Amino acid sequence: MMGPQAPERPKPLAPPTALLDVPTVKWVFVFLFLASAVYVHLRGKVRHRLGRQLLDHSTFMAPINVLMYACSRVPTSPFIEPDRHFPELEPLRARWREIREEALHLRELQHIKAADGYNDVGFNSFFRRGWKRFYLKWYDEAHPSAAELCPRTTELLRQIPAVKAAMFAELPPGGELRPHRDPFAGSLRLHLGLDTPNDDACFIDVDGQRYSWRDGEWTMFDETYIHWAQNGSQANRIILFCDIERPMRFAWARGINRFVAKNFIAAGASPNMEGDKTGGINRLFKYFYALRLKAKGLRERNKTLYYALKYALVLAAIGFVIWL
């Protein structure tokens, strides 16, 4: 005869971390990445072709950019009213004639120009179509050349912490910028007309909405919408071009924004002349550009092979991430 059996001990509860095993976490991240990429592609009225969107930098930046949109304290529409949302920027518009004077002096000296070498990854493709620039600051203090040649403008910018980057940007008659998105949604783009054609034939198009520059007038837009520009007039166009920090609703989101700007976007600093800082990304860019030239050569010789290799590499990278 068997005696009474001892009651089974209850099994200890699994720690909370055990409930989410590695495969589950991995697939959650894959889903969030894909959902963010789809949202970025469908955002706005104007979209890239699917083939281009798959390899566009906005796809890979989608998760952090969707976070910026979700936590933004200002509207996420293509155009934003600077007068209403950024009153601290008013000194720029109030003193636009002083700023223009320094910009025109730079143009006379031929310092508003394309990069001297492959050291401006952010705007390298623009130079082929006539666009030129002179950096005033780039997510840091003013370039030494800017402080020397544009003392009033750089001092004015220094007094407005929201301005993270600034430059004089020139677009000559016949110049254009092809449709593109900028990579990071942590800032908004301000354009202040300085020496413009004052002509509707000289314009920027943001998500299908056009704005024509006028002297002393400004506009602000979200540069992660698809935008392009054209100067179809017979006159030159010079503007003050600024990146303004996107205001965030939460302190932790503001911290993420500033971390990305300080550690990644700032690495895109490009010099005006010798003695100015060149960021780490631009120091490496010339090597990546050499590889790009070889890839372009392959595309000219055999487009089928070029695109087959291109998409094979993308699929291999996606497969590797999923496999991890």
PDB file of C-alpha atoms in Angstrom:
ATOM      1  CA  MET A   1       0.000   0.000   0.000  1.00  0.00           C
ATOM      2  CA  MET A   2       1.442   3.320  -1.101  1.00  0.00           C
ATOM      3  CA  GLY A   3       1.593   6.148   1.365  1.00  0.00           C
ATOM      4  CA  PRO A   4       0.271   9.635   0.636  1.00  0.00           C
ATOM      5  CA  GLN A   5       2.226  11.398  -2.115  1.00  0.00           C
ATOM      6  CA  ALA A   6       3.979  14.617  -1.274  1.00  0.00           C
ATOM      7  CA  PRO A   7       2.380  17.613  -2.966  1.00  0.00           C
ATOM      8  CA  GLU A   8       4.286  18.875  -6.023  1.00  0.00           C
ATOM      9  CA  ARG A   9       6.189  22.037  -5.508  1.00  0.00           C
ATOM     10  CA  PRO A  10       4.932  24.869  -7.657  1.00  0.00           C
ATOM     11  CA  LYS A  11       7.256  25.654 -10.531  1.00  0.00           C
ATOM     12  CA  PRO A  12       9.043  28.963 -10.095  1.00  0.00           C
ATOM     13  CA  LEU A  13       7.805  31.723 -12.318  1.00  0.00           C
ATOM     14  CA  ALA A  14      10.041  32.552 -15.239  1.00  0.00           C
ATOM     15  CA  PRO A  15      11.810  35.896 -14.930  1.00  0.00           C
ATOM     16  CA  PRO A  16      10.243  38.629 -17.084  1.00  0.00           C
ATOM     17  CA  THR A  17      13.242  38.661 -19.411  1.00  0.00           C
ATOM     18  CA  ALA A  18      12.716  34.976 -20.226  1.00  0.00           C
ATOM     19  CA  LEU A  19       9.246  35.688 -21.603  1.00  0.00           C
ATOM     20  CA  LEU A  20      10.817  37.559 -24.511  1.00  0.00           C
ATOM     21  CA  ASP A  21      13.353  35.217 -26.073  1.00  0.00           C
ATOM     22  CA  VAL A  22      15.898  36.412 -28.594  1.00  0.00           C
ATOM     23  CA  PRO A  23      13.966  35.332 -31.721  1.00  0.00           C
ATOM     24  CA  THR A  24      10.863  37.198 -30.533  1.00  0.00           C
ATOM     25  CA  VAL A  25      12.781  40.407 -29.880  1.00  0.00           C
ATOM     26  CA  LYS A  26      14.504  40.081 -33.240  1.00  0.00           C
ATOM     27  CA  TRP A  27      11.222  39.789 -35.128  1.00  0.00           C
ATOM     28  CA  VAL A  28       9.747  42.702 -33.197  1.00  0.00           C
ATOM     29  CA  PHE A  29      12.637  44.865 -34.381  1.00  0.00           C
ATOM     30  CA  VAL A  30      12.301  43.597 -37.947  1.00  0.00           C
ATOM     31  CA  PHE A  31       8.576  44.413 -37.899  1.00  0.00           C
ATOM     32  CA  LEU A  32       9.182  47.901 -36.481  1.00  0.00           C
ATOM     33  CA  PHE A  33      11.827  48.604 -39.110  1.00  0.00           C
ATOM     34  CA  LEU A  34       9.589  47.458 -41.971  1.00  0.00           C
ATOM     35  CA  ALA A  35       6.578  49.364 -40.615  1.00  0.00           C
ATOM     36  CA  SER A  36       8.682  52.532 -40.300  1.00  0.00           C
ATOM     37  CA  ALA A  37      10.025  52.161 -43.832  1.00  0.00           C
ATOM     38  CA  VAL A  38       6.523  51.710 -45.255  1.00  0.00           C
ATOM     39  CA  TYR A  39       5.298  54.765 -43.333  1.00  0.00           C
ATOM     40  CA  VAL A  40       8.132  56.919 -44.680  1.00  0.00           C
ATOM     41  CA  HIS A  41       7.471  55.752 -48.236  1.00  0.00           C
ATOM     42  CA  LEU A  42       3.734  56.483 -48.024  1.00  0.00           C
ATOM     43  CA  ARG A  43       4.180  59.770 -46.165  1.00  0.00           C
ATOM     44  CA  GLY A  44       3.284  62.761 -48.306  1.00  0.00           C
ATOM     45  CA  LYS A  45       1.800  63.050 -51.775  1.00  0.00           C
ATOM     46  CA  VAL A  46       5.042  62.629 -53.735  1.00  0.00           C
ATOM     47  CA  ARG A  47       6.936  59.337 -53.533  1.00  0.00           C
ATOM     48  CA  HIS A  48      10.013  57.718 -54.993  1.00  0.00           C
ATOM     49  CA  ARG A  49       9.667  54.718 -57.255  1.00  0.00           C
ATOM     50  CA  LEU A  50       9.660  51.560 -55.139  1.00  0.00           C
ATOM     51  CA  GLY A  51      12.988  50.432 -56.566  1.00  0.00           C
ATOM     52  CA  ARG A  52      14.687  53.670 -55.553  1.00  0.00           C
ATOM     53  CA  GLN A  53      12.967  53.802 -52.165  1.00  0.00           C
ATOM     54  CA  LEU A  54      14.300  50.360 -51.225  1.00  0.00           C
ATOM     55  CA  LEU A  55      17.879  51.657 -51.397  1.00  0.00           C
ATOM     56  CA  ASP A  56      17.282  55.270 -50.392  1.00  0.00           C
ATOM     57  CA  HIS A  57      18.844  56.475 -47.140  1.00  0.00           C
ATOM     58  CA  SER A  58      15.374  57.445 -45.898  1.00  0.00           C
ATOM     59  CA  THR A  59      14.522  53.725 -45.697  1.00  0.00           C
ATOM     60  CA  PHE A  60      17.444  52.969 -43.400  1.00  0.00           C
ATOM     61  CA  MET A  61      16.816  56.098 -41.315  1.00  0.00           C
ATOM     62  CA  ALA A  62      13.077  55.375 -41.059  1.00  0.00           C
ATOM     63  CA  PRO A  63      12.929  54.091 -37.437  1.00  0.00           C
ATOM     64  CA  ILE A  64      14.684  57.116 -35.912  1.00  0.00           C
ATOM     65  CA  ASN A  65      12.828  59.536 -38.200  1.00  0.00           C
ATOM     66  CA  VAL A  66       9.412  58.101 -37.329  1.00  0.00           C
ATOM     67  CA  LEU A  67      10.336  58.651 -33.677  1.00  0.00           C
ATOM     68  CA  MET A  68      11.167  62.286 -34.466  1.00  0.00           C
ATOM     69  CA  TYR A  69       7.800  62.774 -36.198  1.00  0.00           C
ATOM     70  CA  ALA A  70       5.887  61.140 -33.348  1.00  0.00           C
ATOM     71  CA  CYS A  71       7.520  63.324 -30.697  1.00  0.00           C
ATOM     72  CA  SER A  72       7.631  66.604 -32.668  1.00  0.00           C
ATOM     73  CA  ARG A  73       6.244  69.666 -30.889  1.00  0.00           C
ATOM     74  CA  VAL A  74       5.651  71.460 -34.205  1.00  0.00           C
ATOM     75  CA  PRO A  75       3.511  70.308 -37.159  1.00  0.00           C
ATOM     76  CA  THR A  76       4.913  67.554 -39.373  1.00  0.00           C
ATOM     77  CA  SER A  77       3.437  69.108 -42.520  1.00  0.00           C
ATOM     78  CA  PRO A  78       5.649  69.888 -45.562  1.00  0.00           C
ATOM     79  CA  PHE A  79       5.778  73.612 -44.740  1.00  0.00           C
ATOM     80  CA  ILE A  80       5.887  75.150 -41.238  1.00  0.00           C
ATOM     81  CA  GLU A  81       5.317  78.784 -40.271  1.00  0.00           C
ATOM     82  CA  PRO A  82       8.573  80.091 -38.741  1.00  0.00           C
ATOM     83  CA  ASP A  83       6.894  83.263 -37.470  1.00  0.00           C
ATOM     84  CA  ARG A  84       4.489  81.205 -35.375  1.00  0.00           C
ATOM     85  CA  HIS A  85       6.701  78.370 -34.150  1.00  0.00           C
ATOM     86  CA  PHE A  86      10.188  79.932 -34.000  1.00  0.00           C
ATOM     87  CA  PRO A  87      10.002  83.555 -32.807  1.00  0.00           C
ATOM     88  CA  GLU A  88      13.658  83.322 -31.743  1.00  0.00           C
ATOM     89  CA  LEU A  89      14.642  83.327 -35.428  1.00  0.00           C
ATOM     90  CA  GLU A  90      13.194  86.784 -36.102  1.00  0.00           C
ATOM     91  CA  PRO A  91      16.612  88.564 -35.793  1.00  0.00           C
ATOM     92  CA  LEU A  92      17.702  86.753 -38.958  1.00  0.00           C
ATOM     93  CA  ARG A  93      14.872  88.195 -41.001  1.00  0.00           C
ATOM     94  CA  ALA A  94      15.165  91.603 -39.335  1.00  0.00           C
ATOM     95  CA  ARG A  95      18.837  91.865 -40.329  1.00  0.00           C
ATOM     96  CA  TRP A  96      18.671  90.190 -43.725  1.00  0.00           C
ATOM     97  CA  ARG A  97      20.275  93.156 -45.494  1.00  0.00           C
ATOM     98  CA  GLU A  98      23.397  92.907 -43.301  1.00  0.00           C
ATOM     99  CA  ILE A  99      23.556  89.173 -43.985  1.00  0.00           C
ATOM    100  CA  ARG A 100      23.137  89.780 -47.718  1.00  0.00           C
ATOM    101  CA  GLU A 101      26.003  92.268 -47.709  1.00  0.00           C
ATOM    102  CA  GLU A 102      28.391  89.621 -46.401  1.00  0.00           C
ATOM    103  CA  ALA A 103      27.026  87.004 -48.811  1.00  0.00           C
ATOM    104  CA  LEU A 104      27.538  89.269 -51.833  1.00  0.00           C
ATOM    105  CA  HIS A 105      31.061  90.066 -50.687  1.00  0.00           C
ATOM    106  CA  LEU A 106      31.799  86.330 -50.581  1.00  0.00           C
ATOM    107  CA  ARG A 107      30.434  85.907 -54.088  1.00  0.00           C
ATOM    108  CA  GLU A 108      32.715  88.686 -55.355  1.00  0.00           C
ATOM    109  CA  LEU A 109      35.635  86.796 -53.815  1.00  0.00           C
ATOM    110  CA  GLN A 110      34.338  83.554 -55.429  1.00  0.00           C
ATOM    111  CA  HIS A 111      34.174  81.808 -52.070  1.00  0.00           C
ATOM    112  CA  ILE A 112      30.637  80.531 -52.588  1.00  0.00           C
ATOM    113  CA  LYS A 113      31.618  77.482 -54.591  1.00  0.00           C
ATOM    114  CA  ALA A 114      31.498  73.715 -54.960  1.00  0.00           C
ATOM    115  CA  ALA A 115      33.729  71.579 -52.751  1.00  0.00           C
ATOM    116  CA  ASP A 116      37.382  71.494 -53.807  1.00  0.00           C
ATOM    117  CA  GLY A 117      37.474  67.692 -53.529  1.00  0.00           C
ATOM    118  CA  TYR A 118      35.382  64.714 -52.502  1.00  0.00           C
ATOM    119  CA  ASN A 119      34.826  66.025 -48.979  1.00  0.00           C
ATOM    120  CA  ASP A 120      31.150  66.999 -48.922  1.00  0.00           C
ATOM    121  CA  VAL A 121      29.146  63.775 -48.891  1.00  0.00           C
ATOM    122  CA  GLY A 122      25.888  65.501 -47.984  1.00  0.00           C
ATOM    123  CA  PHE A 123      25.793  67.743 -51.053  1.00  0.00           C
ATOM    124  CA  ASN A 124      28.243  66.166 -53.490  1.00  0.00           C
ATOM    125  CA  SER A 125      25.596  65.311 -56.080  1.00  0.00           C
ATOM    126  CA  PHE A 126      24.297  68.924 -56.080  1.00  0.00           C
ATOM    127  CA  PHE A 127      27.508  70.420 -57.420  1.00  0.00           C
ATOM    128  CA  ARG A 128      27.096  68.819 -60.850  1.00  0.00           C
ATOM    129  CA  ARG A 129      23.961  70.913 -61.462  1.00  0.00           C
ATOM    130  CA  GLY A 130      25.360  74.294 -60.494  1.00  0.00           C
ATOM    131  CA  TRP A 131      24.615  74.474 -56.762  1.00  0.00           C
ATOM    132  CA  LYS A 132      27.306  76.130 -54.613  1.00  0.00           C
ATOM    133  CA  ARG A 133      27.740  76.833 -50.905  1.00  0.00           C
ATOM    134  CA  PHE A 134      29.772  78.569 -48.220  1.00  0.00           C
ATOM    135  CA  TYR A 135      29.411  77.036 -44.752  1.00  0.00           C
ATOM    136  CA  LEU A 136      28.875  79.370 -41.815  1.00  0.00           C
ATOM    137  CA  LYS A 137      28.566  76.629 -39.191  1.00  0.00           C
ATOM    138  CA  TRP A 138      27.871  72.903 -39.105  1.00  0.00           C
ATOM    139  CA  TYR A 139      26.514  71.466 -35.821  1.00  0.00           C
ATOM    140  CA  ASP A 140      29.349  73.176 -33.991  1.00  0.00           C
ATOM    141  CA  GLU A 141      31.047  76.533 -33.782  1.00  0.00           C
ATOM    142  CA  ALA A 142      31.477  78.691 -36.875  1.00  0.00           C
ATOM    143  CA  HIS A 143      34.057  77.612 -39.434  1.00  0.00           C
ATOM    144  CA  PRO A 144      37.206  79.736 -38.933  1.00  0.00           C
ATOM    145  CA  SER A 145      36.893  81.003 -42.514  1.00  0.00           C
ATOM    146  CA  ALA A 146      33.297  82.073 -41.851  1.00  0.00           C
ATOM    147  CA  ALA A 147      34.168  83.842 -38.599  1.00  0.00           C
ATOM    148  CA  GLU A 148      36.864  85.789 -40.463  1.00  0.00           C
ATOM    149  CA  LEU A 149      34.924  86.669 -43.616  1.00  0.00           C
ATOM    150  CA  CYS A 150      31.357  86.928 -42.204  1.00  0.00           C
ATOM    151  CA  PRO A 151      31.768  88.197 -38.622  1.00  0.00           C
ATOM    152  CA  ARG A 152      28.311  89.789 -38.321  1.00  0.00           C
ATOM    153  CA  THR A 153      26.416  86.789 -39.665  1.00  0.00           C
ATOM    154  CA  THR A 154      28.346  84.232 -37.615  1.00  0.00           C
ATOM    155  CA  GLU A 155      27.894  86.285 -34.436  1.00  0.00           C
ATOM    156  CA  LEU A 156      24.159  86.553 -35.101  1.00  0.00           C
ATOM    157  CA  LEU A 157      23.919  82.791 -35.633  1.00  0.00           C
ATOM    158  CA  ARG A 158      25.887  82.145 -32.455  1.00  0.00           C
ATOM    159  CA  GLN A 159      23.206  83.971 -30.472  1.00  0.00           C
ATOM    160  CA  ILE A 160      20.458  81.612 -31.703  1.00  0.00           C
ATOM    161  CA  PRO A 161      21.112  78.094 -30.305  1.00  0.00           C
ATOM    162  CA  ALA A 162      18.291  76.555 -32.357  1.00  0.00           C
ATOM    163  CA  VAL A 163      20.362  77.096 -35.521  1.00  0.00           C
ATOM    164  CA  LYS A 164      22.457  73.938 -35.811  1.00  0.00           C
ATOM    165  CA  ALA A 165      23.891  74.509 -39.280  1.00  0.00           C
ATOM    166  CA  ALA A 166      23.965  77.407 -41.708  1.00  0.00           C
ATOM    167  CA  MET A 167      25.413  78.310 -45.078  1.00  0.00           C
ATOM    168  CA  PHE A 168      25.025  80.649 -48.010  1.00  0.00           C
ATOM    169  CA  ALA A 169      23.599  78.605 -50.909  1.00  0.00           C
ATOM    170  CA  GLU A 170      23.737  79.735 -54.521  1.00  0.00           C
ATOM    171  CA  LEU A 171      21.715  78.418 -57.463  1.00  0.00           C
ATOM    172  CA  PRO A 172      22.637  80.005 -60.811  1.00  0.00           C
ATOM    173  CA  PRO A 173      20.327  80.435 -63.827  1.00  0.00           C
ATOM    174  CA  GLY A 174      19.545  76.974 -65.192  1.00  0.00           C
ATOM    175  CA  GLY A 175      20.638  75.274 -61.966  1.00  0.00           C
ATOM    176  CA  GLU A 176      18.517  72.576 -60.398  1.00  0.00           C
ATOM    177  CA  LEU A 177      18.382  70.032 -57.599  1.00  0.00           C
ATOM    178  CA  ARG A 178      16.809  66.671 -58.388  1.00  0.00           C
ATOM    179  CA  PRO A 179      14.007  65.227 -56.196  1.00  0.00           C
ATOM    180  CA  HIS A 180      15.415  63.831 -52.956  1.00  0.00           C
ATOM    181  CA  ARG A 181      14.856  63.481 -49.218  1.00  0.00           C
ATOM    182  CA  ASP A 182      17.367  64.602 -46.613  1.00  0.00           C
ATOM    183  CA  PRO A 183      18.380  61.810 -44.225  1.00  0.00           C
ATOM    184  CA  PHE A 184      17.524  63.008 -40.701  1.00  0.00           C
ATOM    185  CA  ALA A 185      14.247  64.399 -39.347  1.00  0.00           C
ATOM    186  CA  GLY A 186      15.807  65.967 -36.270  1.00  0.00           C
ATOM    187  CA  SER A 187      15.922  69.374 -37.940  1.00  0.00           C
ATOM    188  CA  LEU A 188      13.803  71.629 -40.132  1.00  0.00           C
ATOM    189  CA  ARG A 189      15.096  73.671 -43.053  1.00  0.00           C
ATOM    190  CA  LEU A 190      14.908  77.475 -43.107  1.00  0.00           C
ATOM    191  CA  HIS A 191      15.478  79.473 -46.303  1.00  0.00           C
ATOM    192  CA  LEU A 192      15.853  83.254 -46.110  1.00  0.00           C
ATOM    193  CA  GLY A 193      15.975  85.066 -49.447  1.00  0.00           C
ATOM    194  CA  LEU A 194      19.014  87.359 -49.782  1.00  0.00           C
ATOM    195  CA  ASP A 195      19.718  88.005 -53.460  1.00  0.00           C
ATOM    196  CA  THR A 196      17.041  86.246 -55.475  1.00  0.00           C
ATOM    197  CA  PRO A 197      15.447  86.664 -58.928  1.00  0.00           C
ATOM    198  CA  ASN A 198      12.125  87.486 -57.197  1.00  0.00           C
ATOM    199  CA  ASP A 199      10.623  85.393 -59.955  1.00  0.00           C
ATOM    200  CA  ASP A 200       8.212  82.431 -59.815  1.00  0.00           C
ATOM    201  CA  ALA A 201      10.499  80.615 -62.257  1.00  0.00           C
ATOM    202  CA  CYS A 202      12.983  80.218 -59.399  1.00  0.00           C
ATOM    203  CA  PHE A 203      11.388  77.917 -56.844  1.00  0.00           C
ATOM    204  CA  ILE A 204      11.547  74.951 -54.493  1.00  0.00           C
ATOM    205  CA  ASP A 205       8.919  72.215 -54.598  1.00  0.00           C
ATOM    206  CA  VAL A 206       8.236  70.337 -51.344  1.00  0.00           C
ATOM    207  CA  ASP A 207       5.840  67.392 -51.616  1.00  0.00           C
ATOM    208  CA  GLY A 208       4.150  68.997 -54.599  1.00  0.00           C
ATOM    209  CA  GLN A 209       3.839  72.495 -53.066  1.00  0.00           C
ATOM    210  CA  ARG A 210       5.940  75.280 -54.597  1.00  0.00           C
ATOM    211  CA  TYR A 211       7.549  78.291 -52.988  1.00  0.00           C
ATOM    212  CA  SER A 212       9.371  81.026 -54.927  1.00  0.00           C
ATOM    213  CA  TRP A 213      12.100  82.893 -53.076  1.00  0.00           C
ATOM    214  CA  ARG A 214      11.872  86.643 -52.513  1.00  0.00           C
ATOM    215  CA  ASP A 215      14.437  89.024 -51.036  1.00  0.00           C
ATOM    216  CA  GLY A 216      13.983  89.418 -47.275  1.00  0.00           C
ATOM    217  CA  GLU A 217      11.287  86.715 -47.059  1.00  0.00           C
ATOM    218  CA  TRP A 218      11.616  83.258 -45.591  1.00  0.00           C
ATOM    219  CA  THR A 219      10.106  79.815 -45.569  1.00  0.00           C
ATOM    220  CA  MET A 220      10.569  76.687 -43.489  1.00  0.00           C
ATOM    221  CA  PHE A 221       9.955  73.099 -44.545  1.00  0.00           C
ATOM    222  CA  ASP A 222      10.481  69.508 -43.493  1.00  0.00           C
ATOM    223  CA  GLU A 223      13.402  68.355 -45.645  1.00  0.00           C
ATOM    224  CA  THR A 224      12.522  64.667 -45.209  1.00  0.00           C
ATOM    225  CA  TYR A 225       9.627  65.141 -47.625  1.00  0.00           C
ATOM    226  CA  ILE A 226      10.680  64.756 -51.252  1.00  0.00           C
ATOM    227  CA  HIS A 227      11.755  68.153 -52.528  1.00  0.00           C
ATOM    228  CA  TRP A 228      13.532  69.648 -55.529  1.00  0.00           C
ATOM    229  CA  ALA A 229      14.507  73.083 -56.771  1.00  0.00           C
ATOM    230  CA  GLN A 230      15.020  74.893 -60.052  1.00  0.00           C
ATOM    231  CA  ASN A 231      16.188  78.293 -61.177  1.00  0.00           C
ATOM    232  CA  GLY A 232      14.464  78.844 -64.493  1.00  0.00           C
ATOM    233  CA  SER A 233      15.070  82.596 -64.401  1.00  0.00           C
ATOM    234  CA  GLN A 234      17.921  84.643 -65.866  1.00  0.00           C
ATOM    235  CA  ALA A 235      19.219  85.822 -62.466  1.00  0.00           C
ATOM    236  CA  ASN A 236      21.303  84.255 -59.718  1.00  0.00           C
ATOM    237  CA  ARG A 237      19.820  83.117 -56.403  1.00  0.00           C
ATOM    238  CA  ILE A 238      21.540  83.326 -53.013  1.00  0.00           C
ATOM    239  CA  ILE A 239      19.797  82.387 -49.771  1.00  0.00           C
ATOM    240  CA  LEU A 240      20.682  81.850 -46.140  1.00  0.00           C
ATOM    241  CA  PHE A 241      20.151  78.121 -45.622  1.00  0.00           C
ATOM    242  CA  CYS A 242      19.771  76.923 -42.001  1.00  0.00           C
ATOM    243  CA  ASP A 243      19.058  73.674 -40.201  1.00  0.00           C
ATOM    244  CA  ILE A 244      16.874  74.414 -37.179  1.00  0.00           C
ATOM    245  CA  GLU A 245      16.601  71.897 -34.351  1.00  0.00           C
ATOM    246  CA  ARG A 246      13.162  70.257 -34.336  1.00  0.00           C
ATOM    247  CA  PRO A 247      11.459  71.012 -30.984  1.00  0.00           C
ATOM    248  CA  MET A 248      10.465  67.803 -29.185  1.00  0.00           C
ATOM    249  CA  ARG A 249       7.621  67.189 -26.751  1.00  0.00           C
ATOM    250  CA  PHE A 250       9.712  65.028 -24.405  1.00  0.00           C
ATOM    251  CA  ALA A 251      13.135  65.553 -22.851  1.00  0.00           C
ATOM    252  CA  TRP A 252      14.257  61.995 -23.681  1.00  0.00           C
ATOM    253  CA  ALA A 253      13.340  62.492 -27.363  1.00  0.00           C
ATOM    254  CA  ARG A 254      15.245  65.782 -27.413  1.00  0.00           C
ATOM    255  CA  GLY A 255      18.230  63.906 -25.946  1.00  0.00           C
ATOM    256  CA  ILE A 256      18.101  61.289 -28.719  1.00  0.00           C
ATOM    257  CA  ASN A 257      17.847  64.019 -31.348  1.00  0.00           C
ATOM    258  CA  ARG A 258      20.885  65.843 -30.015  1.00  0.00           C
ATOM    259  CA  PHE A 259      22.874  62.614 -29.614  1.00  0.00           C
ATOM    260  CA  VAL A 260      22.342  61.698 -33.283  1.00  0.00           C
ATOM    261  CA  ALA A 261      23.126  65.258 -34.410  1.00  0.00           C
ATOM    262  CA  LYS A 262      26.300  65.507 -32.331  1.00  0.00           C
ATOM    263  CA  ASN A 263      27.717  62.071 -33.070  1.00  0.00           C
ATOM    264  CA  PHE A 264      26.610  61.415 -36.638  1.00  0.00           C
ATOM    265  CA  ILE A 265      25.329  64.504 -38.490  1.00  0.00           C
ATOM    266  CA  ALA A 266      28.216  66.631 -37.195  1.00  0.00           C
ATOM    267  CA  ALA A 267      30.636  64.132 -38.759  1.00  0.00           C
ATOM    268  CA  GLY A 268      29.507  65.482 -42.143  1.00  0.00           C
ATOM    269  CA  ALA A 269      31.332  68.795 -41.623  1.00  0.00           C
ATOM    270  CA  SER A 270      32.937  70.053 -44.834  1.00  0.00           C
ATOM    271  CA  PRO A 271      35.547  72.824 -45.160  1.00  0.00           C
ATOM    272  CA  ASN A 272      35.264  76.057 -47.107  1.00  0.00           C
ATOM    273  CA  MET A 273      39.042  76.375 -47.256  1.00  0.00           C
ATOM    274  CA  GLU A 274      42.187  75.133 -45.588  1.00  0.00           C
ATOM    275  CA  GLY A 275      41.985  75.403 -41.797  1.00  0.00           C
ATOM    276  CA  ASP A 276      38.288  74.527 -41.565  1.00  0.00           C
ATOM    277  CA  LYS A 277      37.199  71.266 -39.955  1.00  0.00           C
ATOM    278  CA  THR A 278      36.512  68.164 -42.048  1.00  0.00           C
ATOM    279  CA  GLY A 279      34.284  65.611 -40.316  1.00  0.00           C
ATOM    280  CA  GLY A 280      35.086  61.912 -40.098  1.00  0.00           C
ATOM    281  CA  ILE A 281      32.486  60.900 -42.666  1.00  0.00           C
ATOM    282  CA  ASN A 282      33.932  63.315 -45.210  1.00  0.00           C
ATOM    283  CA  ARG A 283      37.489  62.150 -44.540  1.00  0.00           C
ATOM    284  CA  LEU A 284      36.358  58.661 -45.601  1.00  0.00           C
ATOM    285  CA  PHE A 285      34.117  59.805 -48.437  1.00  0.00           C
ATOM    286  CA  LYS A 286      36.822  59.941 -51.099  1.00  0.00           C
ATOM    287  CA  TYR A 287      37.457  56.201 -50.652  1.00  0.00           C
ATOM    288  CA  PHE A 288      33.750  55.336 -50.901  1.00  0.00           C
ATOM    289  CA  TYR A 289      33.446  57.609 -53.925  1.00  0.00           C
ATOM    290  CA  ALA A 290      36.210  55.674 -55.701  1.00  0.00           C
ATOM    291  CA  LEU A 291      34.153  52.490 -55.229  1.00  0.00           C
ATOM    292  CA  ARG A 292      31.071  54.321 -56.465  1.00  0.00           C
ATOM    293  CA  LEU A 293      32.864  55.330 -59.658  1.00  0.00           C
ATOM    294  CA  LYS A 294      33.735  51.680 -60.307  1.00  0.00           C
ATOM    295  CA  ALA A 295      30.094  50.722 -59.710  1.00  0.00           C
ATOM    296  CA  LYS A 296      28.943  53.410 -62.146  1.00  0.00           C
ATOM    297  CA  GLY A 297      31.396  52.061 -64.693  1.00  0.00           C
ATOM    298  CA  LEU A 298      29.877  48.599 -64.317  1.00  0.00           C
ATOM    299  CA  ARG A 299      26.401  50.054 -64.765  1.00  0.00           C
ATOM    300  CA  GLU A 300      27.438  51.701 -68.032  1.00  0.00           C
ATOM    301  CA  ARG A 301      28.938  48.448 -69.327  1.00  0.00           C
ATOM    302  CA  ASN A 302      26.260  46.016 -68.122  1.00  0.00           C
ATOM    303  CA  LYS A 303      23.101  47.358 -66.477  1.00  0.00           C
ATOM    304  CA  THR A 304      21.586  43.912 -65.958  1.00  0.00           C
ATOM    305  CA  LEU A 305      24.608  42.658 -64.028  1.00  0.00           C
ATOM    306  CA  TYR A 306      24.866  45.928 -62.073  1.00  0.00           C
ATOM    307  CA  TYR A 307      21.275  45.804 -60.791  1.00  0.00           C
ATOM    308  CA  ALA A 308      21.422  42.059 -60.159  1.00  0.00           C
ATOM    309  CA  LEU A 309      24.467  42.535 -57.923  1.00  0.00           C
ATOM    310  CA  LYS A 310      22.971  45.602 -56.271  1.00  0.00           C
ATOM    311  CA  TYR A 311      19.744  43.927 -55.224  1.00  0.00           C
ATOM    312  CA  ALA A 312      21.528  40.684 -54.337  1.00  0.00           C
ATOM    313  CA  LEU A 313      23.692  42.601 -51.851  1.00  0.00           C
ATOM    314  CA  VAL A 314      20.621  44.273 -50.335  1.00  0.00           C
ATOM    315  CA  LEU A 315      18.787  40.956 -49.979  1.00  0.00           C
ATOM    316  CA  ALA A 316      21.904  39.372 -48.483  1.00  0.00           C
ATOM    317  CA  ALA A 317      22.153  42.196 -45.927  1.00  0.00           C
ATOM    318  CA  ILE A 318      18.475  41.822 -45.001  1.00  0.00           C
ATOM    319  CA  GLY A 319      18.875  38.061 -44.722  1.00  0.00           C
ATOM    320  CA  PHE A 320      21.924  38.463 -42.493  1.00  0.00           C
ATOM    321  CA  VAL A 321      20.053  40.783 -40.132  1.00  0.00           C
ATOM    322  CA  ILE A 322      17.123  38.352 -39.905  1.00  0.00           C
ATOM    323  CA  TRP A 323      19.507  35.432 -39.357  1.00  0.00           C
ATOM    324  CA  LEU A 324      21.291  37.111 -36.419  1.00  0.00           C
TER     325      LEU A 324
END
